Amino acid sequence: MEQYKKEFIEFMVDCQVLKFGDFVTKSGRKTPFFVNTGFYRTGAQLRKLGEYYAKAIHDKFGVDFDVLFGPAYKGIPLTVAATMAISELYDADIRYCSNRKEVKDHGDKGILLGSPIMDGDKVVIIEDVTTAGTSIQETLPIIRAQGNVETLGLVVSVDRMERGQGEKSALQEIEEKYGLKTTAIVTMAEVVEYLYNKEYKGKVVIDDTIKAAIDRYYEQYGA
């Protein structure tokens, strides 16, 4: 496992973004783990998060694209932080863009925030977590409505590695249905591998009880 992935897993624990217990996902599944990127709340945290995203994007897509698109609302700070990090780490000036939930009819009009998307642009989408792939269904039409653009793929922070609408994972379904490449900073398999029965800052984050609950969840919902 790459060093930045290990650091990112610890970073999620430190920021209380990655939690274990009893939760319900947006798709209604009862889950023993939850990833809430809303807990990245400081400038220092967002700067580090942007760097982790930038490395994952660089590994999968390089920097030969034009626009990083972050769906509202959580995608807005993600796209800003990641484009800044790409500039600093790889000396590439990628434009950022997000959508508004409501179309603005005065001043900076329209549905987009940040850079416009133009004919010929290559676009990468950035999100926090994809469980059932519903967000991409709303995002792609917005991007494609802007002109003749090429959407290269999707990057998320954590691949939950569970079924989407069918038997395959949400990211696999997105790849097959929309022809997009997908990647994640880390997968849940990597998270479990790294944290299981390992003491971190005086505490075992994933003990035998939590590991058993995760295993049961994947027996039911695993891809």
mmCIF file of C-alpha atoms in Angstrom:
data_model
loop_
_atom_site.group_PDB
_atom_site.id
_atom_site.type_symbol
_atom_site.label_atom_id
_atom_site.label_comp_id
_atom_site.label_asym_id
_atom_site.label_seq_id
_atom_site.Cartn_x
_atom_site.Cartn_y
_atom_site.Cartn_z
ATOM 1 C CA MET A 1 0.000 0.000 0.000
ATOM 2 C CA GLU A 2 1.351 3.429 -0.943
ATOM 3 C CA GLN A 3 2.484 5.614 1.943
ATOM 4 C CA TYR A 4 -0.006 8.385 1.130
ATOM 5 C CA LYS A 5 -2.862 5.879 1.486
ATOM 6 C CA LYS A 6 -1.699 4.875 4.964
ATOM 7 C CA GLU A 7 -1.410 8.527 5.911
ATOM 8 C CA PHE A 8 -4.879 9.246 4.497
ATOM 9 C CA ILE A 9 -6.474 6.465 6.561
ATOM 10 C CA GLU A 10 -4.902 7.910 9.721
ATOM 11 C CA PHE A 11 -5.972 11.392 8.598
ATOM 12 C CA MET A 12 -9.618 10.254 8.319
ATOM 13 C CA VAL A 13 -9.486 8.796 11.826
ATOM 14 C CA ASP A 14 -7.870 11.959 13.239
ATOM 15 C CA CYS A 15 -10.543 14.173 11.628
ATOM 16 C CA GLN A 16 -13.371 11.857 12.806
ATOM 17 C CA VAL A 17 -14.415 11.481 9.184
ATOM 18 C CA LEU A 18 -14.195 7.690 9.360
ATOM 19 C CA LYS A 19 -16.376 6.279 12.117
ATOM 20 C CA PHE A 20 -17.448 2.824 13.223
ATOM 21 C CA GLY A 21 -20.745 1.988 14.924
ATOM 22 C CA ASP A 22 -24.365 1.854 13.744
ATOM 23 C CA PHE A 23 -25.289 4.148 10.866
ATOM 24 C CA VAL A 24 -27.734 4.347 7.956
ATOM 25 C CA THR A 25 -26.488 5.344 4.506
ATOM 26 C CA LYS A 26 -28.288 7.664 2.104
ATOM 27 C CA SER A 27 -29.477 4.550 0.246
ATOM 28 C CA GLY A 28 -31.074 3.211 3.459
ATOM 29 C CA ARG A 29 -28.560 0.502 4.315
ATOM 30 C CA LYS A 30 -27.609 -0.105 7.942
ATOM 31 C CA THR A 31 -23.828 0.042 7.994
ATOM 32 C CA PRO A 32 -21.140 -0.445 10.674
ATOM 33 C CA PHE A 33 -18.899 2.228 9.147
ATOM 34 C CA PHE A 34 -19.514 5.722 7.865
ATOM 35 C CA VAL A 35 -17.464 8.287 5.969
ATOM 36 C CA ASN A 36 -18.576 11.885 6.528
ATOM 37 C CA THR A 37 -16.373 14.401 4.714
ATOM 38 C CA GLY A 38 -18.327 17.184 6.408
ATOM 39 C CA PHE A 39 -15.923 16.712 9.325
ATOM 40 C CA TYR A 40 -13.050 18.230 7.337
ATOM 41 C CA ARG A 41 -13.535 21.666 8.834
ATOM 42 C CA THR A 42 -10.280 23.613 8.958
ATOM 43 C CA GLY A 43 -8.004 25.155 6.383
ATOM 44 C CA ALA A 44 -5.170 22.790 7.328
ATOM 45 C CA GLN A 45 -7.424 19.758 6.964
ATOM 46 C CA LEU A 46 -8.710 20.878 3.561
ATOM 47 C CA ARG A 47 -5.168 21.544 2.355
ATOM 48 C CA LYS A 48 -4.100 18.004 3.292
ATOM 49 C CA LEU A 49 -7.289 16.519 1.842
ATOM 50 C CA GLY A 50 -6.632 18.319 -1.437
ATOM 51 C CA GLU A 51 -3.144 16.805 -1.562
ATOM 52 C CA TYR A 52 -4.467 13.257 -1.086
ATOM 53 C CA TYR A 53 -7.040 13.787 -3.821
ATOM 54 C CA ALA A 54 -4.391 15.316 -6.091
ATOM 55 C CA LYS A 55 -2.172 12.243 -5.718
ATOM 56 C CA ALA A 56 -5.046 9.865 -6.471
ATOM 57 C CA ILE A 57 -6.066 11.946 -9.506
ATOM 58 C CA HIS A 58 -2.472 12.080 -10.751
ATOM 59 C CA ASP A 59 -2.084 8.302 -10.353
ATOM 60 C CA LYS A 60 -5.225 7.556 -12.396
ATOM 61 C CA PHE A 61 -5.678 10.467 -14.823
ATOM 62 C CA GLY A 62 -2.391 12.352 -14.833
ATOM 63 C CA VAL A 63 -2.902 16.096 -15.215
ATOM 64 C CA ASP A 64 -3.783 16.214 -18.916
ATOM 65 C CA PHE A 65 -7.320 17.483 -18.375
ATOM 66 C CA ASP A 66 -8.943 20.893 -18.137
ATOM 67 C CA VAL A 67 -11.650 20.998 -15.468
ATOM 68 C CA LEU A 68 -12.218 19.354 -12.083
ATOM 69 C CA PHE A 69 -15.955 19.307 -11.403
ATOM 70 C CA GLY A 70 -17.350 19.000 -7.861
ATOM 71 C CA PRO A 71 -21.123 18.508 -7.495
ATOM 72 C CA ALA A 72 -22.829 20.800 -4.963
ATOM 73 C CA TYR A 73 -22.564 20.980 -2.088
ATOM 74 C CA LYS A 74 -19.759 18.839 -0.688
ATOM 75 C CA GLY A 75 -17.973 18.780 -4.022
ATOM 76 C CA ILE A 76 -17.414 22.554 -3.958
ATOM 77 C CA PRO A 77 -14.647 22.644 -1.314
ATOM 78 C CA LEU A 78 -13.241 19.368 -2.651
ATOM 79 C CA THR A 79 -12.712 20.735 -6.157
ATOM 80 C CA VAL A 80 -11.159 23.963 -4.847
ATOM 81 C CA ALA A 81 -8.781 22.147 -2.482
ATOM 82 C CA ALA A 82 -7.771 19.548 -5.072
ATOM 83 C CA THR A 83 -7.094 22.019 -7.908
ATOM 84 C CA MET A 84 -4.914 24.083 -5.577
ATOM 85 C CA ALA A 85 -2.993 20.957 -4.575
ATOM 86 C CA ILE A 86 -2.561 19.863 -8.206
ATOM 87 C CA SER A 87 -1.083 23.281 -8.940
ATOM 88 C CA GLU A 88 1.350 23.034 -6.033
ATOM 89 C CA LEU A 89 2.353 19.372 -6.459
ATOM 90 C CA TYR A 90 2.379 19.014 -10.249
ATOM 91 C CA ASP A 91 2.595 22.587 -11.573
ATOM 92 C CA ALA A 92 -0.624 22.111 -13.575
ATOM 93 C CA ASP A 93 -3.276 24.833 -13.666
ATOM 94 C CA ILE A 94 -6.591 22.952 -13.674
ATOM 95 C CA ARG A 95 -9.832 24.944 -13.643
ATOM 96 C CA TYR A 96 -12.430 24.219 -10.986
ATOM 97 C CA CYS A 97 -16.183 24.119 -11.514
ATOM 98 C CA SER A 98 -19.257 23.207 -9.481
ATOM 99 C CA ASN A 99 -22.984 23.368 -10.020
ATOM 100 C CA ARG A 100 -25.489 25.387 -8.081
ATOM 101 C CA LYS A 101 -28.562 23.721 -6.648
ATOM 102 C CA GLU A 102 -30.605 26.688 -7.866
ATOM 103 C CA VAL A 103 -29.982 28.521 -11.147
ATOM 104 C CA LYS A 104 -28.842 32.099 -10.535
ATOM 105 C CA ASP A 105 -30.661 34.680 -12.680
ATOM 106 C CA HIS A 106 -28.577 37.785 -11.920
ATOM 107 C CA GLY A 107 -24.918 38.773 -11.793
ATOM 108 C CA ASP A 108 -22.872 35.644 -12.481
ATOM 109 C CA LYS A 109 -25.854 33.890 -14.057
ATOM 110 C CA GLY A 110 -26.439 30.217 -14.682
ATOM 111 C CA ILE A 111 -26.109 26.882 -12.946
ATOM 112 C CA LEU A 112 -22.301 26.785 -12.751
ATOM 113 C CA LEU A 113 -19.948 28.176 -10.127
ATOM 114 C CA GLY A 114 -16.280 28.782 -10.927
ATOM 115 C CA SER A 115 -14.973 28.159 -14.426
ATOM 116 C CA PRO A 116 -17.301 27.676 -17.373
ATOM 117 C CA ILE A 117 -17.058 24.348 -19.208
ATOM 118 C CA MET A 118 -16.311 24.781 -22.914
ATOM 119 C CA ASP A 119 -16.273 22.702 -26.091
ATOM 120 C CA GLY A 120 -13.284 20.375 -26.151
ATOM 121 C CA ASP A 121 -12.720 20.379 -22.390
ATOM 122 C CA LYS A 122 -11.669 17.208 -20.618
ATOM 123 C CA VAL A 123 -13.422 16.907 -17.260
ATOM 124 C CA VAL A 124 -12.785 14.833 -14.131
ATOM 125 C CA ILE A 125 -15.518 14.640 -11.465
ATOM 126 C CA ILE A 126 -14.625 14.702 -7.760
ATOM 127 C CA GLU A 127 -16.925 13.432 -4.990
ATOM 128 C CA ASP A 128 -16.684 12.334 -1.375
ATOM 129 C CA VAL A 129 -18.174 8.830 -1.395
ATOM 130 C CA THR A 130 -20.352 6.974 -3.879
ATOM 131 C CA THR A 131 -22.659 4.303 -2.455
ATOM 132 C CA ALA A 132 -25.345 3.737 -5.075
ATOM 133 C CA GLY A 133 -24.207 5.982 -7.940
ATOM 134 C CA THR A 134 -27.247 8.261 -7.807
ATOM 135 C CA SER A 135 -25.220 11.504 -7.716
ATOM 136 C CA ILE A 136 -23.474 10.785 -11.015
ATOM 137 C CA GLN A 137 -26.851 10.452 -12.726
ATOM 138 C CA GLU A 138 -27.574 14.061 -11.779
ATOM 139 C CA THR A 139 -24.066 15.375 -12.455
ATOM 140 C CA LEU A 140 -23.313 14.031 -15.938
ATOM 141 C CA PRO A 141 -26.265 15.723 -17.700
ATOM 142 C CA ILE A 142 -25.190 19.079 -16.230
ATOM 143 C CA ILE A 143 -21.664 18.670 -17.576
ATOM 144 C CA ARG A 144 -22.726 17.375 -20.981
ATOM 145 C CA ALA A 145 -25.238 20.190 -21.388
ATOM 146 C CA GLN A 146 -22.346 22.675 -21.468
ATOM 147 C CA GLY A 147 -21.035 21.575 -24.861
ATOM 148 C CA ASN A 148 -18.944 18.965 -26.628
ATOM 149 C CA VAL A 149 -16.887 17.847 -23.616
ATOM 150 C CA GLU A 150 -15.109 14.629 -22.683
ATOM 151 C CA THR A 151 -15.798 13.365 -19.171
ATOM 152 C CA LEU A 152 -12.796 11.217 -18.270
ATOM 153 C CA GLY A 153 -13.831 9.823 -14.941
ATOM 154 C CA LEU A 154 -14.651 10.075 -11.264
ATOM 155 C CA VAL A 155 -12.488 10.222 -8.137
ATOM 156 C CA VAL A 156 -13.852 9.626 -4.630
ATOM 157 C CA SER A 157 -12.166 9.559 -1.239
ATOM 158 C CA VAL A 158 -13.253 6.045 -0.221
ATOM 159 C CA ASP A 159 -14.505 3.154 -2.332
ATOM 160 C CA ARG A 160 -17.041 1.467 -0.043
ATOM 161 C CA MET A 161 -16.825 -1.656 -2.252
ATOM 162 C CA GLU A 162 -20.483 -2.495 -1.968
ATOM 163 C CA ARG A 163 -23.199 -3.202 -4.506
ATOM 164 C CA GLY A 164 -24.752 -0.287 -6.334
ATOM 165 C CA GLN A 165 -28.079 -0.815 -8.099
ATOM 166 C CA GLY A 166 -27.228 -4.406 -9.070
ATOM 167 C CA GLU A 167 -24.626 -6.991 -8.125
ATOM 168 C CA LYS A 168 -21.527 -4.969 -9.004
ATOM 169 C CA SER A 169 -20.007 -2.124 -6.996
ATOM 170 C CA ALA A 170 -21.267 1.411 -7.552
ATOM 171 C CA LEU A 171 -17.945 2.406 -9.126
ATOM 172 C CA GLN A 172 -17.973 -0.628 -11.447
ATOM 173 C CA GLU A 173 -21.531 0.201 -12.497
ATOM 174 C CA ILE A 174 -20.535 3.798 -13.230
ATOM 175 C CA GLU A 175 -17.610 2.607 -15.356
ATOM 176 C CA GLU A 176 -19.800 0.263 -17.385
ATOM 177 C CA LYS A 177 -22.902 2.439 -17.690
ATOM 178 C CA TYR A 178 -21.208 5.751 -18.487
ATOM 179 C CA GLY A 179 -17.846 4.677 -19.873
ATOM 180 C CA LEU A 180 -15.945 6.529 -17.158
ATOM 181 C CA LYS A 181 -12.757 5.585 -15.350
ATOM 182 C CA THR A 182 -13.137 5.601 -11.556
ATOM 183 C CA THR A 183 -10.665 5.693 -8.714
ATOM 184 C CA ALA A 184 -10.532 6.272 -4.960
ATOM 185 C CA ILE A 185 -7.866 7.504 -2.598
ATOM 186 C CA VAL A 186 -8.413 4.276 -0.631
ATOM 187 C CA THR A 187 -10.764 1.292 -0.644
ATOM 188 C CA MET A 188 -12.493 -0.079 2.444
ATOM 189 C CA ALA A 189 -10.435 -3.251 2.009
ATOM 190 C CA GLU A 190 -7.299 -1.134 2.408
ATOM 191 C CA VAL A 191 -8.802 0.634 5.427
ATOM 192 C CA VAL A 192 -9.597 -2.674 7.145
ATOM 193 C CA GLU A 193 -6.233 -4.172 6.228
ATOM 194 C CA TYR A 194 -4.388 -1.196 7.693
ATOM 195 C CA LEU A 195 -6.428 -0.653 10.881
ATOM 196 C CA TYR A 196 -7.511 -4.169 11.929
ATOM 197 C CA ASN A 197 -6.080 -5.066 15.342
ATOM 198 C CA LYS A 198 -3.565 -2.240 15.007
ATOM 199 C CA GLU A 199 -3.144 0.233 17.826
ATOM 200 C CA TYR A 200 -3.275 3.824 16.636
ATOM 201 C CA LYS A 201 -2.740 6.615 19.162
ATOM 202 C CA GLY A 202 -3.395 4.220 22.026
ATOM 203 C CA LYS A 203 -6.585 2.705 20.620
ATOM 204 C CA VAL A 204 -7.449 -0.213 18.347
ATOM 205 C CA VAL A 205 -9.780 1.361 15.780
ATOM 206 C CA ILE A 206 -11.014 -1.893 14.211
ATOM 207 C CA ASP A 207 -11.141 -4.688 16.780
ATOM 208 C CA ASP A 208 -12.573 -8.185 16.352
ATOM 209 C CA THR A 209 -16.138 -7.026 17.073
ATOM 210 C CA ILE A 210 -16.074 -4.236 14.486
ATOM 211 C CA LYS A 211 -14.317 -6.497 11.980
ATOM 212 C CA ALA A 212 -17.080 -9.110 12.407
ATOM 213 C CA ALA A 213 -19.757 -6.430 11.826
ATOM 214 C CA ILE A 214 -17.952 -5.245 8.671
ATOM 215 C CA ASP A 215 -17.718 -8.839 7.425
ATOM 216 C CA ARG A 216 -21.456 -9.356 7.992
ATOM 217 C CA TYR A 217 -22.205 -6.142 6.113
ATOM 218 C CA TYR A 218 -20.193 -7.284 3.110
ATOM 219 C CA GLU A 219 -21.860 -10.705 3.166
ATOM 220 C CA GLN A 220 -25.125 -8.819 2.607
ATOM 221 C CA TYR A 221 -24.050 -5.854 0.471
ATOM 222 C CA GLY A 222 -20.578 -6.622 -0.796
ATOM 223 C CA ALA A 223 -19.929 -6.394 -4.519
#
